[in-house]
Amino acid sequence: MGQELYFSVVLLVCLVACVHCLSCNQCVAPIPDSMAGCQAMNTSSTATNCSANLNEYCFTARVETAGILTGFSRGCMATSLGNGCVSIAAVTTCRTFCTTDGCNTDNAAHIIYSSVVLLVLAGIAALLAVYH
């Protein structure tokens, strides 16, 4: 009876611990040969449990250099850095964060393109303001 109770408690603790694990797609593709596989992880069925210290957010990150995809990753993070892009010289890094199991299925490309469109529109608005 004592062993059965012990086993039941251990099983219950494991189940409760796993219920609170966020599951995210996880991959890193710093070289072109592995990017296709990482980008193909675009369904929630490929998600795996995050470690306990990185269990708050799923993310997708994309790096483009001069408009060419040079890095791509998906994974788990403890904190969100916010959705968006940062450009320095010819390198643009975009990221998206989400909080449900298997949610990091996007490719973060839509952020790059919407950022470029906003930048172009801001430039046009500035030119119109100067010349009118």
PDB file of C-alpha atoms in Angstrom:
ATOM      1  CA  MET A   1       0.000   0.000   0.000  1.00  0.00           C
ATOM      2  CA  GLY A   2       2.832   2.416   0.855  1.00  0.00           C
ATOM      3  CA  GLN A   3       4.548   1.851  -2.499  1.00  0.00           C
ATOM      4  CA  GLU A   4       1.292   2.339  -4.386  1.00  0.00           C
ATOM      5  CA  LEU A   5       0.692   5.647  -2.604  1.00  0.00           C
ATOM      6  CA  TYR A   6       4.276   6.756  -3.265  1.00  0.00           C
ATOM      7  CA  PHE A   7       3.975   5.817  -6.963  1.00  0.00           C
ATOM      8  CA  SER A   8       0.634   7.654  -7.229  1.00  0.00           C
ATOM      9  CA  VAL A   9       2.085  10.816  -5.668  1.00  0.00           C
ATOM     10  CA  VAL A  10       5.148  10.732  -7.958  1.00  0.00           C
ATOM     11  CA  LEU A  11       2.927  10.183 -11.007  1.00  0.00           C
ATOM     12  CA  LEU A  12       0.648  13.052  -9.968  1.00  0.00           C
ATOM     13  CA  VAL A  13       3.621  15.404  -9.470  1.00  0.00           C
ATOM     14  CA  CYS A  14       4.981  14.503 -12.913  1.00  0.00           C
ATOM     15  CA  LEU A  15       1.609  15.073 -14.550  1.00  0.00           C
ATOM     16  CA  VAL A  16       1.105  18.422 -12.841  1.00  0.00           C
ATOM     17  CA  ALA A  17       4.636  19.528 -13.754  1.00  0.00           C
ATOM     18  CA  CYS A  18       4.105  18.580 -17.403  1.00  0.00           C
ATOM     19  CA  VAL A  19       0.711  20.281 -17.587  1.00  0.00           C
ATOM     20  CA  HIS A  20       2.448  23.615 -16.985  1.00  0.00           C
ATOM     21  CA  CYS A  21       5.187  23.063 -19.586  1.00  0.00           C
ATOM     22  CA  LEU A  22       4.912  25.270 -22.620  1.00  0.00           C
ATOM     23  CA  SER A  23       5.585  23.394 -25.849  1.00  0.00           C
ATOM     24  CA  CYS A  24       7.333  25.272 -28.657  1.00  0.00           C
ATOM     25  CA  ASN A  25       8.942  24.427 -31.961  1.00  0.00           C
ATOM     26  CA  GLN A  26      12.695  24.456 -31.290  1.00  0.00           C
ATOM     27  CA  CYS A  27      15.507  24.737 -33.819  1.00  0.00           C
ATOM     28  CA  VAL A  28      18.464  26.926 -34.717  1.00  0.00           C
ATOM     29  CA  ALA A  29      19.595  27.370 -38.301  1.00  0.00           C
ATOM     30  CA  PRO A  30      22.663  29.594 -38.584  1.00  0.00           C
ATOM     31  CA  ILE A  31      23.796  28.027 -41.832  1.00  0.00           C
ATOM     32  CA  PRO A  32      21.850  27.833 -45.103  1.00  0.00           C
ATOM     33  CA  ASP A  33      21.792  24.026 -45.222  1.00  0.00           C
ATOM     34  CA  SER A  34      19.737  23.729 -42.033  1.00  0.00           C
ATOM     35  CA  MET A  35      17.334  26.647 -42.559  1.00  0.00           C
ATOM     36  CA  ALA A  36      14.836  24.726 -44.685  1.00  0.00           C
ATOM     37  CA  GLY A  37      14.331  22.147 -41.936  1.00  0.00           C
ATOM     38  CA  CYS A  38      13.905  24.797 -39.269  1.00  0.00           C
ATOM     39  CA  GLN A  39      11.446  26.792 -41.392  1.00  0.00           C
ATOM     40  CA  ALA A  40       9.505  23.583 -42.115  1.00  0.00           C
ATOM     41  CA  MET A  41       8.690  23.249 -38.382  1.00  0.00           C
ATOM     42  CA  ASN A  42       5.524  25.235 -38.970  1.00  0.00           C
ATOM     43  CA  THR A  43       2.869  23.159 -37.230  1.00  0.00           C
ATOM     44  CA  SER A  44       2.073  22.764 -33.569  1.00  0.00           C
ATOM     45  CA  SER A  45       2.555  18.991 -33.926  1.00  0.00           C
ATOM     46  CA  THR A  46       6.353  19.442 -34.065  1.00  0.00           C
ATOM     47  CA  ALA A  47       6.477  21.336 -30.734  1.00  0.00           C
ATOM     48  CA  THR A  48       8.398  19.928 -27.764  1.00  0.00           C
ATOM     49  CA  ASN A  49       8.358  20.846 -24.067  1.00  0.00           C
ATOM     50  CA  CYS A  50      10.410  23.853 -22.987  1.00  0.00           C
ATOM     51  CA  SER A  51      12.785  23.602 -20.059  1.00  0.00           C
ATOM     52  CA  ALA A  52      11.456  24.981 -16.772  1.00  0.00           C
ATOM     53  CA  ASN A  53      13.592  28.146 -16.890  1.00  0.00           C
ATOM     54  CA  LEU A  54      12.481  29.014 -20.457  1.00  0.00           C
ATOM     55  CA  ASN A  55       8.808  28.273 -20.064  1.00  0.00           C
ATOM     56  CA  GLU A  56       6.997  31.585 -20.666  1.00  0.00           C
ATOM     57  CA  TYR A  57       7.178  32.377 -24.398  1.00  0.00           C
ATOM     58  CA  CYS A  58       7.695  30.688 -27.745  1.00  0.00           C
ATOM     59  CA  PHE A  59       9.582  32.735 -30.342  1.00  0.00           C
ATOM     60  CA  THR A  60      10.495  32.816 -33.997  1.00  0.00           C
ATOM     61  CA  ALA A  61      13.515  34.856 -35.086  1.00  0.00           C
ATOM     62  CA  ARG A  62      14.747  35.637 -38.580  1.00  0.00           C
ATOM     63  CA  VAL A  63      17.941  37.368 -39.725  1.00  0.00           C
ATOM     64  CA  GLU A  64      18.356  38.857 -43.197  1.00  0.00           C
ATOM     65  CA  THR A  65      21.540  40.391 -44.507  1.00  0.00           C
ATOM     66  CA  ALA A  66      21.076  42.654 -47.523  1.00  0.00           C
ATOM     67  CA  GLY A  67      17.678  41.022 -48.097  1.00  0.00           C
ATOM     68  CA  ILE A  68      19.053  37.450 -48.006  1.00  0.00           C
ATOM     69  CA  LEU A  69      17.948  35.056 -45.251  1.00  0.00           C
ATOM     70  CA  THR A  70      21.073  34.259 -43.194  1.00  0.00           C
ATOM     71  CA  GLY A  71      19.645  32.885 -39.940  1.00  0.00           C
ATOM     72  CA  PHE A  72      16.445  31.415 -38.567  1.00  0.00           C
ATOM     73  CA  SER A  73      15.442  29.993 -35.191  1.00  0.00           C
ATOM     74  CA  ARG A  74      12.481  28.896 -33.130  1.00  0.00           C
ATOM     75  CA  GLY A  75      12.461  28.192 -29.434  1.00  0.00           C
ATOM     76  CA  CYS A  76      11.517  28.990 -25.852  1.00  0.00           C
ATOM     77  CA  MET A  77      12.299  32.090 -23.795  1.00  0.00           C
ATOM     78  CA  ALA A  78      11.712  33.289 -20.258  1.00  0.00           C
ATOM     79  CA  THR A  79      10.888  36.860 -21.325  1.00  0.00           C
ATOM     80  CA  SER A  80       9.471  38.503 -24.422  1.00  0.00           C
ATOM     81  CA  LEU A  81      11.537  41.078 -26.262  1.00  0.00           C
ATOM     82  CA  GLY A  82       8.402  42.168 -28.113  1.00  0.00           C
ATOM     83  CA  ASN A  83       7.414  41.584 -31.707  1.00  0.00           C
ATOM     84  CA  GLY A  84       9.264  43.614 -34.281  1.00  0.00           C
ATOM     85  CA  CYS A  85      12.419  44.211 -36.258  1.00  0.00           C
ATOM     86  CA  VAL A  86      15.757  45.878 -35.648  1.00  0.00           C
ATOM     87  CA  SER A  87      17.962  46.947 -38.559  1.00  0.00           C
ATOM     88  CA  ILE A  88      21.629  47.814 -38.266  1.00  0.00           C
ATOM     89  CA  ALA A  89      23.347  48.578 -41.563  1.00  0.00           C
ATOM     90  CA  ALA A  90      22.344  45.778 -43.952  1.00  0.00           C
ATOM     91  CA  VAL A  91      21.310  43.314 -41.220  1.00  0.00           C
ATOM     92  CA  THR A  92      17.659  43.061 -40.165  1.00  0.00           C
ATOM     93  CA  THR A  93      16.577  40.839 -37.281  1.00  0.00           C
ATOM     94  CA  CYS A  94      12.866  40.197 -36.753  1.00  0.00           C
ATOM     95  CA  ARG A  95      11.170  38.285 -33.966  1.00  0.00           C
ATOM     96  CA  THR A  96       7.712  37.244 -32.850  1.00  0.00           C
ATOM     97  CA  PHE A  97       6.647  35.932 -29.454  1.00  0.00           C
ATOM     98  CA  CYS A  98       3.565  33.973 -28.392  1.00  0.00           C
ATOM     99  CA  THR A  99       2.327  32.119 -25.318  1.00  0.00           C
ATOM    100  CA  THR A 100       0.371  29.025 -26.357  1.00  0.00           C
ATOM    101  CA  ASP A 101       1.597  25.520 -27.131  1.00  0.00           C
ATOM    102  CA  GLY A 102       3.048  25.197 -30.618  1.00  0.00           C
ATOM    103  CA  CYS A 103       2.250  28.808 -31.502  1.00  0.00           C
ATOM    104  CA  ASN A 104       5.622  29.734 -33.050  1.00  0.00           C
ATOM    105  CA  THR A 105       4.769  28.494 -36.524  1.00  0.00           C
ATOM    106  CA  ASP A 106       5.197  31.782 -38.405  1.00  0.00           C
ATOM    107  CA  ASN A 107       8.357  32.711 -40.274  1.00  0.00           C
ATOM    108  CA  ALA A 108       8.602  36.318 -38.975  1.00  0.00           C
ATOM    109  CA  ALA A 109       8.882  37.524 -42.587  1.00  0.00           C
ATOM    110  CA  HIS A 110       5.643  39.503 -42.450  1.00  0.00           C
ATOM    111  CA  ILE A 111       7.240  41.781 -39.881  1.00  0.00           C
ATOM    112  CA  ILE A 112      10.168  42.556 -42.186  1.00  0.00           C
ATOM    113  CA  TYR A 113       7.890  43.484 -45.049  1.00  0.00           C
ATOM    114  CA  SER A 114       5.484  45.526 -42.947  1.00  0.00           C
ATOM    115  CA  SER A 115       8.463  47.363 -41.413  1.00  0.00           C
ATOM    116  CA  VAL A 116       9.801  48.178 -44.862  1.00  0.00           C
ATOM    117  CA  VAL A 117       6.374  49.437 -45.971  1.00  0.00           C
ATOM    118  CA  LEU A 118       6.080  51.634 -42.867  1.00  0.00           C
ATOM    119  CA  LEU A 119       9.582  52.976 -43.425  1.00  0.00           C
ATOM    120  CA  VAL A 120       8.789  53.852 -47.051  1.00  0.00           C
ATOM    121  CA  LEU A 121       5.491  55.486 -46.064  1.00  0.00           C
ATOM    122  CA  ALA A 122       7.243  57.502 -43.327  1.00  0.00           C
ATOM    123  CA  GLY A 123       9.823  58.652 -45.871  1.00  0.00           C
ATOM    124  CA  ILE A 124       7.141  59.738 -48.327  1.00  0.00           C
ATOM    125  CA  ALA A 125       5.244  61.575 -45.583  1.00  0.00           C
ATOM    126  CA  ALA A 126       8.440  63.380 -44.539  1.00  0.00           C
ATOM    127  CA  LEU A 127       9.155  64.428 -48.142  1.00  0.00           C
ATOM    128  CA  LEU A 128       5.599  65.685 -48.597  1.00  0.00           C
ATOM    129  CA  ALA A 129       5.845  67.672 -45.377  1.00  0.00           C
ATOM    130  CA  VAL A 130       9.117  69.308 -46.486  1.00  0.00           C
ATOM    131  CA  TYR A 131       7.980  70.168 -50.038  1.00  0.00           C
ATOM    132  CA  HIS A 132       4.439  71.360 -49.290  1.00  0.00           C
TER     133      HIS A 132
END
